[in-house]
PDB file of C-alpha atoms in Angstrom:
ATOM      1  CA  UNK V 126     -17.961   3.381  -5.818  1.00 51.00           C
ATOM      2  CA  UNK V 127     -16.246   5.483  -2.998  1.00 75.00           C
ATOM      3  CA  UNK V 128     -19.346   6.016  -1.548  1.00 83.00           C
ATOM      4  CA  UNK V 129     -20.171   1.938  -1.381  1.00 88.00           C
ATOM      5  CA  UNK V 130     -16.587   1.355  -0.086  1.00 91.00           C
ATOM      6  CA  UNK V 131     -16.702   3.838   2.376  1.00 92.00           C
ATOM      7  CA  UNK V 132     -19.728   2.713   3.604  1.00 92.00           C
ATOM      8  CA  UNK V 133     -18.371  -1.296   4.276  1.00 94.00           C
ATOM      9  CA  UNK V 134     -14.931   0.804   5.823  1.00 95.00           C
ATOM     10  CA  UNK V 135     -17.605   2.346   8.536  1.00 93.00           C
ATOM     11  CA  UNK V 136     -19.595  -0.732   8.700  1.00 94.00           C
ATOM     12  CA  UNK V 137     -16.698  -2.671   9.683  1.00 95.00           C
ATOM     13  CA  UNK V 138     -15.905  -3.070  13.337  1.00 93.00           C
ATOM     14  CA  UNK V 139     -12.331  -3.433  14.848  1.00 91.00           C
ATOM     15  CA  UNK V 140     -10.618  -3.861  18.305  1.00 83.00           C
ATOM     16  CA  UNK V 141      -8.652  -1.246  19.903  1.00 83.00           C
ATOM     17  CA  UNK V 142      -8.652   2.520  19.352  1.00 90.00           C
ATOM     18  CA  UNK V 143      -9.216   2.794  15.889  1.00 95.00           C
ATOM     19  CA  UNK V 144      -9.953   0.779  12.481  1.00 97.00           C
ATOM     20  CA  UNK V 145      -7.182  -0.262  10.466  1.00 97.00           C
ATOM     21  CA  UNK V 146      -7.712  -1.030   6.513  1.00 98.00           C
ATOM     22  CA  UNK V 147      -5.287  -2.508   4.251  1.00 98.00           C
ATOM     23  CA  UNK V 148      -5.514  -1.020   0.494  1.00 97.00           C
ATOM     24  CA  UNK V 149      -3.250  -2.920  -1.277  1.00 95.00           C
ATOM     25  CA  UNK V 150      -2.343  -3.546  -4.855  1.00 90.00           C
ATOM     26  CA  UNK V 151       0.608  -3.171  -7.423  1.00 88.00           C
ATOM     27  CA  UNK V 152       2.682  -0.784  -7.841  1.00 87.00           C
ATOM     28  CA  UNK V 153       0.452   2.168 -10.273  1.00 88.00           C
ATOM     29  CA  UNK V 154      -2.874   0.191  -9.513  1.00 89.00           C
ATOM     30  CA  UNK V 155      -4.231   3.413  -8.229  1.00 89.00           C
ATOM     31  CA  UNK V 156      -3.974   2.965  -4.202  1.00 90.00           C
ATOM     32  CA  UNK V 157      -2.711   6.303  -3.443  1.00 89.00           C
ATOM     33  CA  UNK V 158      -5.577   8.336  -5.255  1.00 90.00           C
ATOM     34  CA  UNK V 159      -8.513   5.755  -3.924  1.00 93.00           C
ATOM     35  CA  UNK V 160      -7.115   6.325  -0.410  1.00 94.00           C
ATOM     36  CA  UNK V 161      -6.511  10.059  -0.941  1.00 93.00           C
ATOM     37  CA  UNK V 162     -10.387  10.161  -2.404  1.00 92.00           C
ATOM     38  CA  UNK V 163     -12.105   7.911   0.863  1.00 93.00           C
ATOM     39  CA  UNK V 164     -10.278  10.635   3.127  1.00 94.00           C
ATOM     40  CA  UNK V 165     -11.259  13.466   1.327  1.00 92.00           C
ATOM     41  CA  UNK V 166     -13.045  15.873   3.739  1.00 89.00           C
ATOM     42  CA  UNK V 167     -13.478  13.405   6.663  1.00 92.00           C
ATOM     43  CA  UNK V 168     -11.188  14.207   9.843  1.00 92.00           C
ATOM     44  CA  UNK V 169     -11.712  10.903  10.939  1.00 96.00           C
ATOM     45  CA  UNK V 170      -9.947   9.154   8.220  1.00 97.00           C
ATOM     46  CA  UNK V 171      -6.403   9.301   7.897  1.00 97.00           C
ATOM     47  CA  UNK V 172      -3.890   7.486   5.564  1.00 97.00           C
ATOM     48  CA  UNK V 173      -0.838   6.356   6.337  1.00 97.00           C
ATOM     49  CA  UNK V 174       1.232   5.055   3.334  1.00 96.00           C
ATOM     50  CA  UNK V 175       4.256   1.869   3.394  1.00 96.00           C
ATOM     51  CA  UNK V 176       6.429   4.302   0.964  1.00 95.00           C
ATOM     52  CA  UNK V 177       7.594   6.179   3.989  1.00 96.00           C
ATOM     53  CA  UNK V 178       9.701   2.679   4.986  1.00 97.00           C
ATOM     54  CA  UNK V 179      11.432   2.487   1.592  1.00 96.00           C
ATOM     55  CA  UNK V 180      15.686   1.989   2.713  1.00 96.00           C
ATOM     56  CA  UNK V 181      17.561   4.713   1.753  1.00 95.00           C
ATOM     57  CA  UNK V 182      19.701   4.995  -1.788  1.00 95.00           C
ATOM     58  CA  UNK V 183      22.870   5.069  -0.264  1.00 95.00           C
ATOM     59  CA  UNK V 184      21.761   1.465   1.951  1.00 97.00           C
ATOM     60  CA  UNK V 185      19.850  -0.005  -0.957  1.00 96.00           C
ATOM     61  CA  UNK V 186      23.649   0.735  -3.241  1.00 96.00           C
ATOM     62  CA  UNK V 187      25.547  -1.053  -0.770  1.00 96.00           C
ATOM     63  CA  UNK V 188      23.561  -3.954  -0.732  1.00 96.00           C
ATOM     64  CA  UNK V 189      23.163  -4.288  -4.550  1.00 95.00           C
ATOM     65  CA  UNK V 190      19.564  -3.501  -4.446  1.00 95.00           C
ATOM     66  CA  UNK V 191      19.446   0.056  -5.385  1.00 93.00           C
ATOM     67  CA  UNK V 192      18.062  -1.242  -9.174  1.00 89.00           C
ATOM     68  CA  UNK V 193      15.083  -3.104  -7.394  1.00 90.00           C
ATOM     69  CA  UNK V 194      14.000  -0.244  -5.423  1.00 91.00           C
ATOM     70  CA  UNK V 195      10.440  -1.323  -4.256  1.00 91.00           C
ATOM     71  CA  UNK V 196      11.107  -4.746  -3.594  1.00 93.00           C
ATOM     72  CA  UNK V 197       9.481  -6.189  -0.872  1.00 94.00           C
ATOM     73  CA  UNK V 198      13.478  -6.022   0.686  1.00 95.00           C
ATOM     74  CA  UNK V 199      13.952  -2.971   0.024  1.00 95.00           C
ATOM     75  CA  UNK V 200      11.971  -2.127   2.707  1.00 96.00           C
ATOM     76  CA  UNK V 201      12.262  -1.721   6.784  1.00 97.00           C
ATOM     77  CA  UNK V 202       9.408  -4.478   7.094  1.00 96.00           C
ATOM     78  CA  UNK V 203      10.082  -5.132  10.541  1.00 96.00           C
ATOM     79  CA  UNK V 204       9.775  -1.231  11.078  1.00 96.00           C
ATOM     80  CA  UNK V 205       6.551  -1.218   8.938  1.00 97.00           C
ATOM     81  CA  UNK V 206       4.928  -3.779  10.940  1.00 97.00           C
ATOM     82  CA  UNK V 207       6.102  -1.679  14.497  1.00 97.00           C
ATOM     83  CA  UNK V 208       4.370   0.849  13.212  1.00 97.00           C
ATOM     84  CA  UNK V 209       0.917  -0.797  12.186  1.00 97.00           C
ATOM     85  CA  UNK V 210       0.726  -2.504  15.913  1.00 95.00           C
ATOM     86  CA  UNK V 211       1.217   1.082  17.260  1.00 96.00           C
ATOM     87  CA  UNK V 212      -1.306   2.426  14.741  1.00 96.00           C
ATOM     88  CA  UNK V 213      -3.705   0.196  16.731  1.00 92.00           C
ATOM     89  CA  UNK V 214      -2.780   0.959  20.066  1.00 91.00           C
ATOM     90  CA  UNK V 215      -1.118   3.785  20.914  1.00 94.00           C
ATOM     91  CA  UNK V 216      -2.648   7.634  20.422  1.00 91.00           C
ATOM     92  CA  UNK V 217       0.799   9.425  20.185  1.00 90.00           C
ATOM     93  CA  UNK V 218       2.264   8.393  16.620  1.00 96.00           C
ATOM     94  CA  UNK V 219       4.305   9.689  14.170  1.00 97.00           C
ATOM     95  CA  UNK V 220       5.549   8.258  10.931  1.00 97.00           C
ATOM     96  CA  UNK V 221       7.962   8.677   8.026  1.00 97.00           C
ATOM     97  CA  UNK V 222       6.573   9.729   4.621  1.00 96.00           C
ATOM     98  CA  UNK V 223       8.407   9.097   0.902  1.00 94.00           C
ATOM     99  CA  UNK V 224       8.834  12.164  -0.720  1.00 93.00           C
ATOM    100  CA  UNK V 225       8.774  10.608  -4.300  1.00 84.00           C
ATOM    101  CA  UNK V 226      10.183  13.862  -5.883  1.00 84.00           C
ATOM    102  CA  UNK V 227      12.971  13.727  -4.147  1.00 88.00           C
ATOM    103  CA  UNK V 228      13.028  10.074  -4.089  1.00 85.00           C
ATOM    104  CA  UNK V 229      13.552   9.849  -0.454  1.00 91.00           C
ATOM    105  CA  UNK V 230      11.787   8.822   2.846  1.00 94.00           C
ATOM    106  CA  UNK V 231      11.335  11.828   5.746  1.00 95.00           C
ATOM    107  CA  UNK V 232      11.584  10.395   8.898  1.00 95.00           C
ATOM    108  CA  UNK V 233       8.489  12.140  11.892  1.00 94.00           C
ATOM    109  CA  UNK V 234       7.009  13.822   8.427  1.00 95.00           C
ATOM    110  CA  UNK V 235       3.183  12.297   9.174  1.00 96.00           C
ATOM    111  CA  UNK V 236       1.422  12.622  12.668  1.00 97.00           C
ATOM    112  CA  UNK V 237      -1.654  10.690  13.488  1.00 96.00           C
ATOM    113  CA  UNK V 238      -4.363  13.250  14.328  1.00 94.00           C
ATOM    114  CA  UNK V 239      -6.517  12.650  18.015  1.00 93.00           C
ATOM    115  CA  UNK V 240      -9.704  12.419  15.870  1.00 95.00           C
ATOM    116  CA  UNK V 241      -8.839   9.908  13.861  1.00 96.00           C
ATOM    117  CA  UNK V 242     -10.898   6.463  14.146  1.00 96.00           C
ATOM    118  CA  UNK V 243     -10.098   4.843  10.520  1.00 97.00           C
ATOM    119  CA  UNK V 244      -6.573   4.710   9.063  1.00 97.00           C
ATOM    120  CA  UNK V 245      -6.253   3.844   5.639  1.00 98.00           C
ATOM    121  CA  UNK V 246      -2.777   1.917   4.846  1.00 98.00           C
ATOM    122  CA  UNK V 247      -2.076   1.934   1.777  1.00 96.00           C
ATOM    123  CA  UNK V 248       0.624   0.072  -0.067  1.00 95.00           C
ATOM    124  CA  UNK V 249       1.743  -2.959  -2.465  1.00 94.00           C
ATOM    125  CA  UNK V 250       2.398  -5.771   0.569  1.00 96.00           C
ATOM    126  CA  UNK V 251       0.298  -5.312   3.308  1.00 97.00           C
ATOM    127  CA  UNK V 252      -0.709  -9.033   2.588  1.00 97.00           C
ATOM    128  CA  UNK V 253       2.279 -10.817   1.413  1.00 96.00           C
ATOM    129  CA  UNK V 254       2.691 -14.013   2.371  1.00 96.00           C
ATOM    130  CA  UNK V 255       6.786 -13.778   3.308  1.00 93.00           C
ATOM    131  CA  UNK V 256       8.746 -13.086   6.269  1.00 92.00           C
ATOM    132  CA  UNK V 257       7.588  -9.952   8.766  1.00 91.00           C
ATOM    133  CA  UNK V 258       5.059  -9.362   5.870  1.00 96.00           C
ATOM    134  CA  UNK V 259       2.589 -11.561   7.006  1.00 95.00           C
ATOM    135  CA  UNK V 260       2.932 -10.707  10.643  1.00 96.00           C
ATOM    136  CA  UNK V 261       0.896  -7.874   8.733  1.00 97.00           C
ATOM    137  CA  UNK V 262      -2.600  -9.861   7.894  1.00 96.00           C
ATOM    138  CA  UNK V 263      -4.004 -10.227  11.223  1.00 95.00           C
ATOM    139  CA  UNK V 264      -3.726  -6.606  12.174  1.00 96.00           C
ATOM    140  CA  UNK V 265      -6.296  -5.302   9.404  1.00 97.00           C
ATOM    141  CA  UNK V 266      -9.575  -4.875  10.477  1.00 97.00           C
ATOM    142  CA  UNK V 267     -10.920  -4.917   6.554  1.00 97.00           C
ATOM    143  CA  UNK V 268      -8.212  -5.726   3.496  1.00 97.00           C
ATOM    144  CA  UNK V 269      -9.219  -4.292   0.276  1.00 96.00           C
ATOM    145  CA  UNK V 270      -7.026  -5.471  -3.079  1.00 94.00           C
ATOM    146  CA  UNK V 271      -7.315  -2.772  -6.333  1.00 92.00           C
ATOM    147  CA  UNK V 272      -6.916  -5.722  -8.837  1.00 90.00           C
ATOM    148  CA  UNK V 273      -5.734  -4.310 -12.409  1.00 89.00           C
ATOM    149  CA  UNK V 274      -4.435  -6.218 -15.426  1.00 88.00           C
ATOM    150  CA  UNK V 275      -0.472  -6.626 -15.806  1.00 86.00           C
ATOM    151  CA  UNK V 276      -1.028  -4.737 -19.492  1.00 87.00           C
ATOM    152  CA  UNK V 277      -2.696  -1.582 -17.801  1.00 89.00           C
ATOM    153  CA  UNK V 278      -0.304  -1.951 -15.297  1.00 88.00           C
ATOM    154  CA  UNK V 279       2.790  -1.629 -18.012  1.00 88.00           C
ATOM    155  CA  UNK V 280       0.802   1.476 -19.750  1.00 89.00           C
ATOM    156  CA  UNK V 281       0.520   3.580 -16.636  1.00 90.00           C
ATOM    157  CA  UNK V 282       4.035   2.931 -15.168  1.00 88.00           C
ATOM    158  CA  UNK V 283       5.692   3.696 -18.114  1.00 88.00           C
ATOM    159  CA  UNK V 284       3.376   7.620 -18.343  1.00 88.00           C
ATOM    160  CA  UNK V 285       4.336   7.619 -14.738  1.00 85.00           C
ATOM    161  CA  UNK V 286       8.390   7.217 -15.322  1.00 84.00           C
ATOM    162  CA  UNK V 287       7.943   9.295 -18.483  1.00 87.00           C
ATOM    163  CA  UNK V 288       6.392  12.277 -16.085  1.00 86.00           C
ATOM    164  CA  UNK V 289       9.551  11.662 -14.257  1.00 81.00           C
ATOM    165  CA  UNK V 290      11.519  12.952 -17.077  1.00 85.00           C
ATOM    166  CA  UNK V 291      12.997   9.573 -18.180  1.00 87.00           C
ATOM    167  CA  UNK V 292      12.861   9.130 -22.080  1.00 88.00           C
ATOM    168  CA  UNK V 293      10.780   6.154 -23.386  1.00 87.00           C
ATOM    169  CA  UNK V 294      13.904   3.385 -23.511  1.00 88.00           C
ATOM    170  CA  UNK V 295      14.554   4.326 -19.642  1.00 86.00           C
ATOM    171  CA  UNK V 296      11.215   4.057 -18.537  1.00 85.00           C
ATOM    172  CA  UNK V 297      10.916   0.953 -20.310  1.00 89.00           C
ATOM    173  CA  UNK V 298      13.940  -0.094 -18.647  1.00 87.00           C
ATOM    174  CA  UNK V 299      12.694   0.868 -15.365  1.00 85.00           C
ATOM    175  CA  UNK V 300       9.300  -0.913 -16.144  1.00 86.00           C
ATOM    176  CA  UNK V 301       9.807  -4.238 -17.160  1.00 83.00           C
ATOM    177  CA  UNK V 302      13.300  -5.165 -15.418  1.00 83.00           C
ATOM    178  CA  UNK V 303      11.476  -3.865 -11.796  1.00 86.00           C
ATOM    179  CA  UNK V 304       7.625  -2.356 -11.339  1.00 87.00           C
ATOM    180  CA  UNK V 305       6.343  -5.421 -13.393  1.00 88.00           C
ATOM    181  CA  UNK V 306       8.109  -8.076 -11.437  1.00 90.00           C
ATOM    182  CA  UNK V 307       7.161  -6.472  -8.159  1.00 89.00           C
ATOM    183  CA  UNK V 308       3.421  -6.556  -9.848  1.00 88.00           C
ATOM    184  CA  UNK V 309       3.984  -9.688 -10.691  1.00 89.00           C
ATOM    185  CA  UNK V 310       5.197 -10.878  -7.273  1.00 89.00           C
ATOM    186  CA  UNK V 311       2.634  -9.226  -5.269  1.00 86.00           C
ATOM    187  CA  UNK V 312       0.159 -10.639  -7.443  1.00 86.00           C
ATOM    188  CA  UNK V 313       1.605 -14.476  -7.146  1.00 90.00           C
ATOM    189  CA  UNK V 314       2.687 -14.309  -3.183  1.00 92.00           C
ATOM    190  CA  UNK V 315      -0.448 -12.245  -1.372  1.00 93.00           C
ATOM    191  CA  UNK V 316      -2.810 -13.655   0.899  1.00 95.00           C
ATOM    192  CA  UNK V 317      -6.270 -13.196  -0.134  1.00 95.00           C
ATOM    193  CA  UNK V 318      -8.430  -9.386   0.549  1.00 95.00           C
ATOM    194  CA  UNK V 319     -11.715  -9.519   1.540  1.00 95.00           C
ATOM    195  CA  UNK V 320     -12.831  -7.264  -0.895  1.00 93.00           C
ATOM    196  CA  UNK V 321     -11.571  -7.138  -4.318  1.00 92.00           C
ATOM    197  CA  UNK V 322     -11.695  -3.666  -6.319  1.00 89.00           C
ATOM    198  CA  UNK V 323     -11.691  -4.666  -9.818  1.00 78.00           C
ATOM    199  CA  UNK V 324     -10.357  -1.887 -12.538  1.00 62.00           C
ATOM    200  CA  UNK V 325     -13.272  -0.867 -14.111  1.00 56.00           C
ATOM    201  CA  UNK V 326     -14.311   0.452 -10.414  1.00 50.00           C
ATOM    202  CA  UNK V 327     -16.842  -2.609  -9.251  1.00 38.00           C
ATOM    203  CA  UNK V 328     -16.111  -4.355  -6.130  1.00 40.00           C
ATOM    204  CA  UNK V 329     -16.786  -8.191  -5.760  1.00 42.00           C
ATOM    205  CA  UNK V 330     -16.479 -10.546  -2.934  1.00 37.00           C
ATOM    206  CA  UNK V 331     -13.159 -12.583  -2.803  1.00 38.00           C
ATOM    207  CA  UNK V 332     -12.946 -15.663  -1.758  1.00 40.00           C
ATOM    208  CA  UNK V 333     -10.592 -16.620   0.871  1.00 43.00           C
ATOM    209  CA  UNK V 334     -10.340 -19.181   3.160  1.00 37.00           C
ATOM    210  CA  UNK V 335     -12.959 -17.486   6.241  1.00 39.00           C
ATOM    211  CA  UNK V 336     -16.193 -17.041   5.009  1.00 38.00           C
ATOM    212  CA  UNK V 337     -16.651 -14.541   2.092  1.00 36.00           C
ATOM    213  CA  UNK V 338     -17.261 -10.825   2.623  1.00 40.00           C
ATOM    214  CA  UNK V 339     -20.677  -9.781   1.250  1.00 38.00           C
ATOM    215  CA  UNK V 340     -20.264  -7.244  -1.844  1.00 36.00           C
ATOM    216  CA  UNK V 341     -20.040  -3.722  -1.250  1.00 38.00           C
TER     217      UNK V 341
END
């Protein structure tokens, strides 16, 4: 499956210095290992995750948001989207990471390397359909949505909170009052991928409103 994928990434041509791909999905669907596995051994990928433009605690508690950490506004969006047009243009560029240990963004922690001709941006609204968000779609050279069931979903966010350390009312707490209605969000209010990565691991066409992409 990497293989095939990889292959329609490099097939895919773009404008300006380098190719940009959207990997998007909801929040445990698997985006950071698939991205991590396509630029596995090949200098000339890079990925660049949204996590590094999550607000800090201390903002998100003075605004009230600090329970719905991941929300689409509890992010710098306009920042994010800075960032992607610069991603596409400029060869200098540097760009914050989100430790997730510490729970906290590091600002200059990721520098885009002089070989690279493919980034990889990986993250769970690169295609929303909302304010700044959208400004997103027309930037990707190739969008690519990981599409997993809300009930899979649950299962792994709740092993992923438990590795955490939280005990099994917590990360149920933390589950269903916030990851799920993120999921559930992205997966209402996103514009449509041209290729759609089931979870079982088989790509298929989407079908949005330009003609389809052929299957991978």
């Amino acid at each position: 499956m990497n293989t095939e994928l990889l292959a329609k990434i490099e097939a895919t041509s773009f404008s300006g210095k380098r190719r940009l791909v959207a990997l998007v999905g909801a929040p445990a669907s698997g985006k950071s290992t698939l991205a991590t596995a396509l630029a596995e051994g090949n200098d000339t990928i890079q990925v660049v995750p949204m996590d590094g433009f999550h607000l800090s605690n201390e903002i998100l508690s003075e605004r009230g948001l600090l329970g719905r950490k991941g929300a689409p506004n509890t992010f710098d969006s306009a920042g994010f989207v800075h960032l992607v047009k610069r991603l596409k243009t400029e060869d200098d560029v540097v760009f914050p990471l989100f430790d997730r240990t510490r729970d906290l963004s590091i600002a200059g922690a990721g520098v885009l390397r002089p070989e690279t001709t493919t980034i990889i941006v990986e993250g769970n609204y690169l295609m929303l359909d909302q304010p700044h968000w959208r400004d997103l779609a027309p930037l990707w050279d190739l969008s690519v949505q990981i599409d997993v069931p809300l009930d899979v979903l649950r299962q792994r966010l709740l092993q992923r909170w438990a590795d955490h350390g939280c005990e099994p009312a917590k990360a149920a707490e933390k589950t269903d009052s916030n990851d799920l209605p993120n999921a559930t969000f992205v997966l209402e209010n996103s514009l449509p991928c041209d290729v759609v990565l089931s979870d079982n691991q088989i790509l298929r066409a989407s079908q949005p409103a330009q003609p389809p992409i052929s299957k991978v």
